[in-house]
Coordinates of C-alpha atoms and ligand atoms in Angstrom, one line a residue:
Chain A
X1 CA 22.6 -36.5 -16.5
X2 CA 19.4 -35.7 -14.9
X3 CA 16.9 -33.6 -16.8
X4 CA 14.7 -31.0 -15.1
X5 CA 12.4 -29.4 -17.8
X6 CA 11.5 -26.2 -16.0
X7 CA 15.0 -25.4 -14.6
X8 CA 15.8 -21.8 -15.5
X9 CA 19.2 -21.1 -13.9
X10 CA 21.8 -22.2 -11.3
X11 CA 24.0 -19.6 -9.9
X12 CA 26.3 -18.9 -6.9
X13 CA 24.8 -15.9 -4.9
X14 CA 26.7 -13.2 -3.0
X15 CA 25.6 -12.0 0.4
X16 CA 23.4 -9.1 -0.4
X17 CA 24.8 -7.2 2.7
X18 CA 28.4 -8.1 1.8
X19 CA 29.3 -9.5 5.2
X20 CA 32.7 -11.0 5.8
X21 CA 32.7 -13.8 6.6
X22 CA 29.3 -14.6 4.9
X23 CA 27.2 -16.3 7.5
X24 CA 25.4 -18.3 4.8
X25 CA 28.5 -19.3 2.8
X26 CA 27.5 -23.0 2.5
X27 CA 24.0 -22.0 1.2
X28 CA 24.9 -20.0 -1.8
X29 CA 24.4 -22.4 -4.5
X30 CA 21.0 -21.4 -5.8
X31 CA 18.7 -23.1 -8.3
X32 CA 15.6 -21.3 -9.8
X33 CA 12.9 -23.2 -11.7
X34 CA 9.7 -22.1 -13.5
X35 CA 6.3 -23.0 -12.4
X36 CA 2.9 -22.5 -14.2
X37 CA -0.5 -22.1 -12.7
X38 CA -3.6 -21.3 -14.8
X39 CA -7.1 -21.5 -13.7
X40 CA -10.7 -20.7 -14.9
X41 CA -13.3 -19.3 -12.6
X42 CA -17.1 -19.7 -12.7
X43 CA -18.0 -16.2 -11.5
X44 CA -21.6 -15.2 -10.7
X45 CA -22.3 -11.5 -11.2
X46 CA -25.0 -12.0 -8.4
X47 CA -27.3 -9.2 -7.6
X48 CA -25.5 -6.9 -10.0
X49 CA -26.5 -9.0 -12.9
X50 CA -29.3 -6.8 -14.1
X51 CA -27.0 -4.0 -14.6
X52 CA -24.9 -6.1 -17.0
X53 CA -27.9 -7.7 -18.7
X54 CA -29.4 -4.2 -19.5
X55 CA -26.2 -3.1 -21.2
X56 CA -27.1 -5.6 -23.8
X57 CA -30.3 -3.4 -24.3
X58 CA -28.2 -0.2 -24.5
X59 CA -29.7 1.0 -21.1
X60 CA -27.6 2.2 -18.2
X61 CA -29.0 1.4 -14.8
X62 CA -28.1 2.5 -11.3
X63 CA -29.7 1.9 -7.9
X64 CA -31.4 4.4 -5.5
X65 CA -31.8 4.0 -1.8
X66 CA -35.4 4.2 -0.7
X67 CA -34.5 5.9 2.4
X68 CA -31.8 8.5 1.6
X69 CA -32.5 8.7 -2.3
X70 CA -28.7 8.4 -3.0
X71 CA -28.1 7.0 -6.4
X72 CA -25.3 4.5 -6.7
X73 CA -23.4 3.9 -10.0
X74 CA -21.9 1.4 -10.0
X75 CA -25.1 -0.1 -8.4
X76 CA -25.3 -1.5 -4.9
X77 CA -28.1 -3.9 -4.0
X78 CA -28.0 -2.5 -0.5
X79 CA -27.3 1.2 0.4
X80 CA -24.4 1.0 2.9
X81 CA -25.5 4.1 4.7
X82 CA -28.9 2.5 5.5
X83 CA -28.6 -1.1 5.1
X84 CA -31.7 -0.8 2.9
X85 CA -32.5 -2.8 -0.3
X86 CA -32.2 -0.4 -3.2
X87 CA -34.3 0.0 -6.4
X88 CA -33.2 0.1 -10.0
X89 CA -33.3 3.5 -11.8
X90 CA -32.3 4.3 -15.4
X91 CA -29.8 7.1 -16.1
X92 CA -29.2 9.0 -19.3
X93 CA -25.6 7.9 -19.5
X94 CA -24.4 11.6 -19.8
X95 CA -21.8 13.0 -17.5
X96 CA -18.6 14.8 -17.0
X97 CA -15.0 13.8 -16.3
X98 CA -14.1 14.5 -12.7
X99 CA -10.6 13.1 -13.0
X100 CA -8.6 10.6 -15.2
X101 CA -5.3 9.0 -16.0
X102 CA -3.6 8.1 -19.3
X103 CA -2.2 4.6 -19.0
X104 CA 0.9 3.9 -21.1
X105 CA 1.2 0.1 -20.8
X106 CA -1.1 -2.6 -22.2
X107 CA -3.6 -4.1 -19.8
X108 CA -4.4 -7.8 -19.9
X109 CA -8.0 -6.7 -18.9
X110 CA -8.6 -4.6 -22.1
X111 CA -6.4 -6.3 -24.7
X112 CA -8.5 -4.9 -27.4
X113 CA -7.4 -1.4 -26.7
X114 CA -3.8 -0.1 -27.4
X115 CA -2.1 2.1 -25.0
X116 CA -2.1 4.9 -24.4
X117 CA -5.6 4.7 -23.2
X118 CA -7.7 6.8 -20.7
X119 CA -9.3 5.6 -17.6
X120 CA -11.8 8.3 -16.5
X121 CA -13.9 8.9 -13.3
X122 CA -17.2 10.2 -14.5
X123 CA -19.9 12.1 -12.6
X124 CA -23.1 10.9 -14.3
X125 CA -26.3 12.9 -14.4
X126 CA -28.5 11.7 -11.7
X127 CA -25.8 9.8 -9.8
X128 CA -24.2 10.6 -6.4
X129 CA -21.0 8.6 -7.1
X130 CA -18.3 8.5 -9.8
X131 CA -18.2 5.8 -12.4
X132 CA -14.8 4.6 -13.6
X133 CA -14.4 3.2 -17.1
X134 CA -12.4 3.6 -20.3
X135 CA -12.8 6.9 -22.1
X136 CA -12.4 6.1 -25.7
X137 CA -10.8 9.3 -27.2
X138 CA -7.4 10.7 -28.0
X139 CA -5.5 11.3 -24.8
X140 CA -4.8 14.8 -26.0
X141 CA -8.6 15.5 -25.9
X142 CA -9.3 14.6 -22.3
X143 CA -9.5 17.2 -19.5
X144 CA -11.4 17.6 -16.2
X145 CA -14.9 18.7 -17.0
X146 CA -15.0 17.2 -20.4
X147 CA -18.7 16.1 -21.2
X148 CA -18.9 12.3 -22.0
X149 CA -21.5 9.8 -22.7
X150 CA -22.0 6.1 -22.3
X151 CA -21.6 4.2 -25.6
X152 CA -22.6 0.6 -26.1
X153 CA -21.0 -2.3 -28.0
X154 CA -22.2 -5.5 -29.3
X155 CA -19.1 -7.6 -28.4
X156 CA -18.0 -10.3 -28.4
X157 CA -16.5 -9.4 -25.0
X158 CA -15.1 -11.5 -22.2
X159 CA -16.9 -9.6 -19.5
X160 CA -20.2 -7.7 -20.0
X161 CA -18.6 -4.5 -18.4
X162 CA -17.0 -4.2 -21.8
X163 CA -20.4 -3.9 -23.5
X164 CA -20.0 -0.2 -22.6
X165 CA -17.4 2.6 -22.3
X166 CA -17.4 6.4 -22.4
X167 CA -16.8 8.7 -25.4
X168 CA -16.7 12.5 -25.6
X169 CA -20.3 13.8 -25.8
X170 CA -20.4 15.9 -29.0
X171 CA -24.1 16.4 -29.1
Chain B
X1 CA -6.1 2.0 28.2
X2 CA -4.7 -0.2 30.8
X3 CA -1.2 0.4 32.2
X4 CA 0.3 -2.6 30.3
X5 CA 2.8 -0.4 28.3
X6 CA 4.0 -2.0 25.1
X7 CA 7.7 -1.8 24.3
X8 CA 9.8 -2.6 21.2
X9 CA 12.4 -5.1 22.4
X10 CA 14.0 -5.3 19.0
X11 CA 13.6 -5.6 15.3
X12 CA 15.5 -6.9 12.2
X13 CA 15.1 -6.8 8.5
X14 CA 16.8 -8.3 5.4
X15 CA 18.3 -6.5 2.6
X16 CA 15.5 -5.5 0.2
X17 CA 16.0 -6.1 -3.4
X18 CA 14.3 -6.3 -6.8
X19 CA 15.3 -10.0 -6.6
X20 CA 16.6 -12.0 -3.8
X21 CA 17.5 -14.9 -6.0
X22 CA 19.5 -16.4 -3.1
X23 CA 16.3 -16.8 -0.9
X24 CA 12.7 -18.1 -0.9
X25 CA 10.2 -16.2 1.2
X26 CA 10.7 -18.6 4.1
X27 CA 14.4 -18.0 3.9
X28 CA 13.9 -14.2 4.0
X29 CA 11.6 -14.3 6.9
X30 CA 13.9 -16.6 8.9
X31 CA 16.9 -14.1 8.2
X32 CA 14.8 -11.3 9.4
X33 CA 13.7 -13.2 12.6
X34 CA 17.3 -14.2 13.4
X35 CA 18.3 -10.5 13.0
X36 CA 15.5 -9.4 15.3
X37 CA 16.3 -11.9 17.9
X38 CA 19.9 -10.8 18.0
X39 CA 18.9 -7.1 18.1
X40 CA 16.4 -7.8 20.9
X41 CA 18.9 -10.0 23.0
X42 CA 16.3 -12.5 23.7
X43 CA 15.9 -16.3 23.4
X44 CA 13.1 -16.9 21.0
X45 CA 12.0 -19.9 23.1
X46 CA 10.8 -17.4 25.7
X47 CA 8.7 -15.5 23.3
X48 CA 5.0 -16.6 23.9
X49 CA 3.2 -15.7 20.6
X50 CA 3.7 -15.5 16.9
X51 CA 2.0 -13.1 14.4
X52 CA 2.5 -13.7 10.7
X53 CA 2.2 -10.7 8.4
X54 CA 1.8 -11.2 4.6
X55 CA -0.6 -10.1 2.0
X56 CA -0.6 -12.4 -0.9
X57 CA -0.9 -16.1 -1.5
X58 CA -0.4 -15.4 -5.3
X59 CA 3.2 -14.2 -5.4
X60 CA 4.6 -16.9 -3.1
X61 CA 2.4 -19.6 -4.7
X62 CA 1.7 -20.8 -1.1
X63 CA -1.4 -20.5 1.1
X64 CA -1.3 -20.5 4.8
X65 CA 2.4 -19.3 4.7
X66 CA 2.0 -18.5 8.5
X67 CA 2.1 -22.2 9.3
X68 CA 5.4 -22.7 7.4
X69 CA 6.9 -19.5 8.8
X70 CA 6.0 -20.2 12.4
X71 CA 7.4 -23.7 12.1
X72 CA 10.6 -22.7 10.5
X73 CA 11.6 -20.3 13.4
X74 CA 10.9 -22.9 16.0
X75 CA 7.7 -21.4 17.5
X76 CA 5.5 -24.4 17.3
X77 CA 3.5 -25.4 19.4
X78 CA 3.0 -21.9 20.6
X79 CA -0.1 -19.7 19.3
X80 CA 0.1 -18.0 16.0
X81 CA -2.3 -15.7 14.0
X82 CA -2.0 -14.3 10.5
X83 CA -2.9 -10.6 9.8
X84 CA -3.7 -9.3 6.4
X85 CA -4.7 -5.8 5.4
X86 CA -3.4 -5.2 1.9
X87 CA -0.6 -2.6 1.9
X88 CA -1.2 -1.9 5.6
X89 CA -0.5 -5.5 6.5
X90 CA 2.7 -5.0 8.4
X91 CA 1.3 -1.9 10.4
X92 CA -1.9 -3.7 11.0
X93 CA 0.1 -6.8 12.3
X94 CA 1.9 -4.5 14.8
X95 CA -1.4 -2.9 15.8
X96 CA -2.9 -6.4 16.4
X97 CA 0.2 -7.5 18.4
X98 CA -0.2 -4.3 20.5
X99 CA -3.8 -5.3 21.4
X100 CA -2.7 -8.9 22.3
X101 CA -0.2 -7.5 24.8
X102 CA -2.6 -4.7 26.1
X103 CA -5.3 -7.3 26.6
X104 CA -3.0 -9.6 28.7
X105 CA -3.4 -12.4 26.2
X106 CA 0.4 -12.5 26.1
X107 CA 3.4 -10.5 27.5
X108 CA 5.6 -11.0 24.4
X109 CA 5.0 -11.6 20.7
X110 CA 7.1 -11.7 17.6
X111 CA 5.7 -10.2 14.5
X112 CA 7.2 -11.4 11.2
X113 CA 6.5 -11.1 7.6
X114 CA 7.7 -10.8 4.0
X115 CA 6.9 -11.1 0.5
X116 CA 8.4 -11.8 -2.8
X117 CA 6.9 -9.2 -5.0
X118 CA 10.0 -8.6 -6.9
X119 CA 10.6 -11.1 -9.8
X120 CA 8.5 -14.1 -8.8
X121 CA 6.0 -13.1 -11.6
X122 CA 6.5 -10.6 -14.5
X123 CA 5.8 -7.0 -13.6
X124 CA 2.7 -7.1 -15.8
X125 CA 1.4 -10.1 -13.8
X126 CA 2.3 -8.2 -10.6
X127 CA 0.2 -5.3 -11.7
X128 CA -2.7 -7.7 -12.3
X129 CA -2.4 -9.3 -8.9
X130 CA -2.3 -5.9 -7.3
X131 CA -5.3 -4.8 -9.4
X132 CA -7.2 -7.8 -7.9
X133 CA -7.0 -5.9 -4.7
X134 CA -9.2 -3.3 -6.1
X135 CA -12.8 -4.0 -7.1
X136 CA -12.2 -6.8 -9.6
X137 CA -15.4 -6.5 -11.4
X138 CA -15.9 -2.7 -11.4
X139 CA -12.4 -1.2 -11.5
X140 CA -9.9 -3.8 -12.6
X141 CA -11.9 -5.1 -15.5
X142 CA -12.1 -1.7 -17.1
X143 CA -8.3 -1.5 -17.4
X144 CA -7.6 0.0 -14.1
X145 CA -4.3 -0.4 -12.3
X146 CA -3.2 1.0 -8.9
X147 CA -0.9 3.5 -10.6
X148 CA -4.0 4.8 -12.6
X149 CA -6.1 5.1 -9.5
X150 CA -3.4 7.0 -7.6
X151 CA -2.8 9.0 -10.7
X152 CA -6.4 10.1 -11.0
X153 CA -6.3 11.1 -7.3
X154 CA -3.2 13.2 -8.0
X155 CA -4.7 14.8 -11.1
X156 CA -7.7 15.8 -9.0
X157 CA -5.3 17.3 -6.3
X158 CA -3.5 19.2 -9.1
X159 CA -6.7 20.6 -10.5
X160 CA -8.0 21.6 -7.1
X161 CA -5.0 23.0 -5.4
X162 CA -2.4 23.8 -8.2
X163 CA 0.0 21.0 -7.1
X164 CA 2.7 20.5 -9.7
X165 CA 4.5 17.5 -11.0
X166 CA 7.8 19.2 -9.9
X167 CA 6.5 19.3 -6.3
X168 CA 5.8 15.6 -6.2
X169 CA 8.9 14.7 -8.1
X170 CA 10.8 16.3 -5.3
X171 CA 9.5 13.5 -2.9
X172 CA 10.9 10.9 -5.3
X173 CA 14.3 12.7 -5.2
X174 CA 14.3 13.1 -1.4
X175 CA 13.3 9.5 -0.5
X176 CA 15.8 7.9 -2.9
X177 CA 18.5 10.2 -1.7
X178 CA 17.7 9.1 1.9
X179 CA 18.0 5.4 0.7
X180 CA 21.7 6.1 -0.1
X181 CA 22.3 6.2 3.7
X182 CA 20.5 2.8 4.4
X183 CA 22.4 -0.4 3.6
X184 CA 19.1 -2.4 3.5
X185 CA 17.6 -0.2 0.8
X186 CA 16.7 -1.5 -2.5
X187 CA 17.1 1.6 -4.7
X188 CA 19.4 4.3 -3.5
X189 CA 19.7 7.1 -6.1
X190 CA 21.2 10.5 -6.5
X191 CA 18.5 12.1 -8.7
X192 CA 17.3 15.5 -9.9
X193 CA 13.8 16.7 -10.2
X194 CA 14.3 17.0 -14.0
X195 CA 15.4 13.3 -14.1
X196 CA 12.2 12.2 -12.3
X197 CA 10.1 14.3 -14.8
X198 CA 12.0 12.9 -17.8
X199 CA 11.4 9.2 -16.7
X200 CA 9.0 7.2 -18.9
X201 CA 5.3 7.8 -18.3
X202 CA 3.4 5.0 -16.6
X203 CA 0.0 6.5 -15.8
X204 CA -0.1 10.2 -16.3
X205 CA 0.8 12.2 -14.3
X206 CA 3.0 9.5 -12.7
X207 CA 6.3 8.6 -14.3
X208 CA 8.4 5.6 -13.6
X209 CA 10.5 7.3 -10.9
X210 CA 7.4 8.5 -9.2
X211 CA 6.4 4.8 -8.5
X212 CA 7.5 2.7 -5.6
X213 CA 9.3 -0.6 -6.1
X214 CA 8.4 -4.3 -6.4
X215 CA 10.6 -5.9 -3.8
X216 CA 11.7 -9.1 -2.2
X217 CA 12.4 -8.9 1.6
X218 CA 11.3 -9.6 5.1
X219 CA 11.1 -7.9 8.5
X220 CA 10.4 -8.9 12.1
X221 CA 9.9 -7.1 15.4
X222 CA 9.6 -8.4 19.0
X223 CA 7.0 -6.5 21.3
X224 CA 6.6 -7.1 25.0
X225 CA 5.5 -5.6 28.4
X226 CA 8.3 -3.7 30.2
X227 CA 8.4 -6.5 32.8
X228 CA 8.9 -9.2 30.1
X229 CA 11.7 -7.1 28.4
X230 CA 13.4 -6.4 31.7
X231 CA 13.3 -10.2 32.5
X232 CA 14.2 -11.7 29.1
X233 CA 16.2 -9.2 27.1
X234 CA 19.9 -8.8 27.7
X235 CA 19.8 -5.5 26.0
X236 CA 16.8 -3.9 27.6
X237 CA 17.9 -0.8 29.6
X238 CA 21.4 -0.9 28.1
X239 CA 20.2 1.2 25.1
X240 CA 17.5 3.9 24.8
X241 CA 14.1 2.2 25.4
X242 CA 11.5 2.5 22.8
X243 CA 7.8 2.3 23.6
X244 CA 4.9 1.6 21.2
X245 CA 2.5 4.2 22.5
X246 CA -0.4 4.7 20.3
X247 CA -2.2 3.1 17.3
X248 CA -5.0 4.3 15.1
X249 CA -7.0 2.7 12.2
X250 CA -9.3 4.2 9.7
X251 CA -10.9 2.9 6.4
X252 CA -12.7 4.1 3.3
X253 CA -14.7 2.8 0.5
X254 CA -13.1 0.2 -1.9
X255 CA -13.9 2.3 -4.9
X256 CA -12.6 5.9 -5.1
X257 CA -15.6 6.9 -6.9
X258 CA -17.9 6.0 -4.0
X259 CA -16.4 8.5 -1.6
X260 CA -18.2 11.6 -0.6
X261 CA -17.5 15.0 -2.0
X262 CA -15.8 17.4 -1.3
X263 CA -14.1 15.4 1.4
X264 CA -12.4 13.2 0.9
X265 CA -13.4 13.2 -2.8
X266 CA -10.7 11.9 -5.1
X267 CA -8.0 14.1 -3.4
X268 CA -7.7 13.0 0.2
X269 CA -7.3 9.9 2.4
X270 CA -10.1 10.0 4.9
X271 CA -9.0 6.8 6.6
X272 CA -5.6 8.3 7.3
X273 CA -7.1 11.4 8.9
X274 CA -9.3 9.0 11.1
X275 CA -6.2 6.8 12.0
X276 CA -4.2 9.9 12.9
X277 CA -7.1 11.4 15.0
X278 CA -7.2 8.2 17.1
X279 CA -3.4 7.8 17.5
X280 CA -2.9 11.5 18.3
X281 CA -5.7 11.4 21.0
X282 CA -3.9 8.5 22.7
X283 CA -0.5 10.1 22.5
X284 CA -1.7 13.6 23.3
X285 CA -0.4 15.1 20.1
X286 CA -2.1 18.4 19.1
X287 CA 0.5 19.9 16.8
X288 CA 2.1 16.9 14.9
X289 CA 4.5 18.9 12.8
X290 CA 6.3 20.0 16.0
X291 CA 5.5 17.1 18.3
X292 CA 6.8 14.4 16.0
X293 CA 10.4 14.2 15.3
X294 CA 10.6 11.6 12.5
X295 CA 8.0 9.9 10.3
X296 CA 7.8 7.0 7.9
X297 CA 4.9 7.6 5.4
X298 CA 3.4 5.3 2.9
X299 CA 4.9 6.7 -0.2
X300 CA 3.6 4.1 -2.8
X301 CA 3.8 7.0 -5.3
X302 CA 5.6 10.3 -4.7
X303 CA 2.3 12.4 -4.7
X304 CA 0.9 10.1 -2.1
X305 CA 3.4 11.5 0.4
X306 CA 2.2 15.0 -0.2
X307 CA -1.4 14.0 0.3
X308 CA -0.4 12.2 3.5
X309 CA 1.1 15.4 5.0
X310 CA -2.3 16.9 4.7
X311 CA -4.4 14.1 6.2
X312 CA -1.9 13.6 9.0
X313 CA -2.1 17.2 9.9
X314 CA 1.6 18.0 9.1
X315 CA 0.3 21.0 6.9
X316 CA -2.9 22.5 5.8
X317 CA -5.0 21.0 3.1
X318 CA -3.7 21.8 -0.4
X319 CA -0.4 22.9 1.0
X320 CA 1.4 19.5 0.6
X321 CA 3.2 20.5 -2.5
X322 CA 4.7 23.8 -1.2
X323 CA 5.5 22.1 2.1
X324 CA 7.6 19.5 0.3
X325 CA 9.5 22.2 -1.7
X326 CA 10.2 24.1 1.6
X327 CA 12.5 21.2 2.8
X328 CA 10.7 20.8 6.1
X329 CA 10.5 17.0 5.5
X330 CA 14.1 16.6 4.3
X331 CA 16.8 15.3 6.6
X332 CA 17.8 18.4 8.7
X333 CA 14.2 19.8 8.3
X334 CA 11.6 20.3 11.1
X335 CA 10.1 16.7 10.5
X336 CA 12.2 14.4 8.4
X337 CA 10.0 12.0 6.5
X338 CA 11.1 8.7 5.0
X339 CA 14.6 8.7 6.4
X340 CA 14.9 5.0 5.5
X341 CA 14.2 5.8 1.8
X342 CA 10.6 4.9 2.0
X343 CA 8.7 2.6 -0.4
X344 CA 10.4 4.6 -3.2
X345 CA 14.0 4.0 -2.1
X346 CA 14.1 1.3 0.6
X347 CA 11.4 -0.9 -1.1
X348 CA 8.2 -2.4 -0.3
X349 CA 7.8 -6.3 0.1
X350 CA 4.2 -5.8 1.2
X351 CA 4.0 -7.9 4.4
X352 CA 7.4 -6.5 5.6
X353 CA 6.7 -2.9 4.7
X354 CA 4.8 -1.7 7.9
X355 CA 7.3 -3.6 10.1
X356 CA 10.3 -2.1 8.2
X357 CA 8.8 1.4 8.8
X358 CA 8.6 0.7 12.6
X359 CA 12.2 -0.6 12.6
X360 CA 13.4 2.6 11.1
X361 CA 11.5 4.5 13.8
X362 CA 13.1 2.2 16.5
X363 CA 16.6 2.9 15.0
X364 CA 15.9 6.6 14.9
X365 CA 14.6 6.7 18.6
X366 CA 17.6 4.8 19.8
X367 CA 19.9 7.1 18.0
X368 CA 21.2 4.0 16.1
X369 CA 20.5 4.8 12.5
X370 CA 23.4 5.5 10.1
X371 CA 24.7 8.9 11.2
X372 CA 24.0 10.3 7.6
X373 CA 20.4 9.8 8.1
X374 CA 20.0 10.0 12.0
X375 CA 17.7 12.7 13.2
X376 CA 19.2 14.3 16.1
X377 CA 17.5 13.8 19.6
X378 CA 14.5 12.0 18.0
X379 CA 12.0 11.3 20.9
X380 CA 8.8 10.4 19.0
X381 CA 8.2 8.8 15.7
X382 CA 5.1 8.0 13.4
X383 CA 4.5 5.3 10.9
X384 CA 1.7 5.7 8.2
X385 CA 0.7 2.8 6.2
X386 CA -2.3 2.1 4.0
X387 CA -4.0 -0.3 1.6
X388 CA -5.6 0.1 -1.7
X389 CA -6.2 3.9 -2.3
X390 CA -6.6 4.3 1.4
X391 CA -9.2 1.6 2.2
X392 CA -7.3 0.6 5.3
X393 CA -5.1 3.0 7.1
X394 CA -2.9 2.5 10.1
X395 CA -1.0 5.1 12.1
X396 CA 1.4 3.7 14.9
X397 CA 3.3 6.0 17.3
X398 CA 6.6 5.1 19.0
X399 CA 8.4 7.1 21.8
X400 CA 11.8 7.0 23.4
X401 CA 11.6 6.9 27.2
X402 CA 14.9 7.0 29.1
Ligands
ZN501 ZN1 -29.4 5.2 2.0

């Protein structure tokens, strides 16, 4: 007898539209197999790298357009409104919650945090955009307008964006 | 615009399901194409151009799927092009086909697409694949999912306008109710608002029954000039003729947080408003609630339909919740929305979704929908389809002309 290591199931399918006669009657024996596909990427953080490098120094950087003075956080190397190369500026890391969601399922991207967890959109002091990140607090505590601050971690982390998160600003 | 009017010769779709174990993606698309060819009353050998509509290489574990599909429906060596625009893929594919015919590049084209989003990977992996279509470094890596992004938008809408969970739960009830009258729908359900509210939380304020479906399925549509249809379709003129009269497209920043305040802020779909503005100008629509008879909106989440009412001009800003409660968008209301069941009830195999929306409008304008969901005397219909959180928005308009 032949052996197929990744065969999951063999079945006889019904016509999902219930037609009589079934136009596909001689194509209803179905076999399903399992395939695996894993890969590792070499991923440059490119012109955004300084943002991530400075998180190791517990500094939160954004970029400012030299023409319109808009401050972009997350940073953009080029202001899309002017196609101008921006300059780095440091922000305090304080801000307020503009909106949020409480997620009830684990995420493969943040395996170190147990659901329910909070994803918050934060209006940072000195920025013209909103910055999305984990807000590490009890879900019962979060509301629109909540003052928050950037907190820094030492790691180890799998992506330098996890060297930071938000926490409620109690001071 | 030139006088080369674009007509819908025919369309067809498969049964949408959480798992079509009986079919691979190529099987599904072939089924949809055979159905479209029969509906159109044409010989596919006479159709001049192909257009492949699919979003993801990941779910199918196959790149350049267009080459396989075009081959398997016997279209080689005729020209083919693949169109991708995230969730808006199917509608963008039809818009592209519209331009190909308008330009004179061809007189006839078949748009076909499908996806196996249902069970080809686990639902957790599916969430990760979709999250890859947000900003992978800045949104996905911090634990973001599409449900969470949309949830934050709805939370902001609730805060700004007083919209309630009951109001958007009502959309989930309506669309799954409509799906009961559609044999191709994945999830027909007879629900109450309280049952939606009691379903398990996914990303607050969205519960399981507020979320659209992961689906396997395919759809196809044949578009042509009037002259081509008259010459090559045995059914043209023997049933109400459906014209594809207008298309609009708008976009927005990838990240929600980068959008200007107060409009669109976190609460609105700027790209949708722009797409509608263009399409309405072409179709001479100034009062969409009264000048459109039936609409298929992109209800990826129940609350998104409320937000779409506002940006499409069906009601004033902030009034989406009360408008839903008024019944104006129910079957029998002023402007029935998602008579097919929408993404919540019919299902959403991404590359097929926008085409399936257009097929529902085609059936409605012909008067050929199931009588339980047929809108009486529907003359003009709209589809609204978007990618991301509104990064790429397409509005297409179809009209019956006797
Ligand atoms: Zn600028």
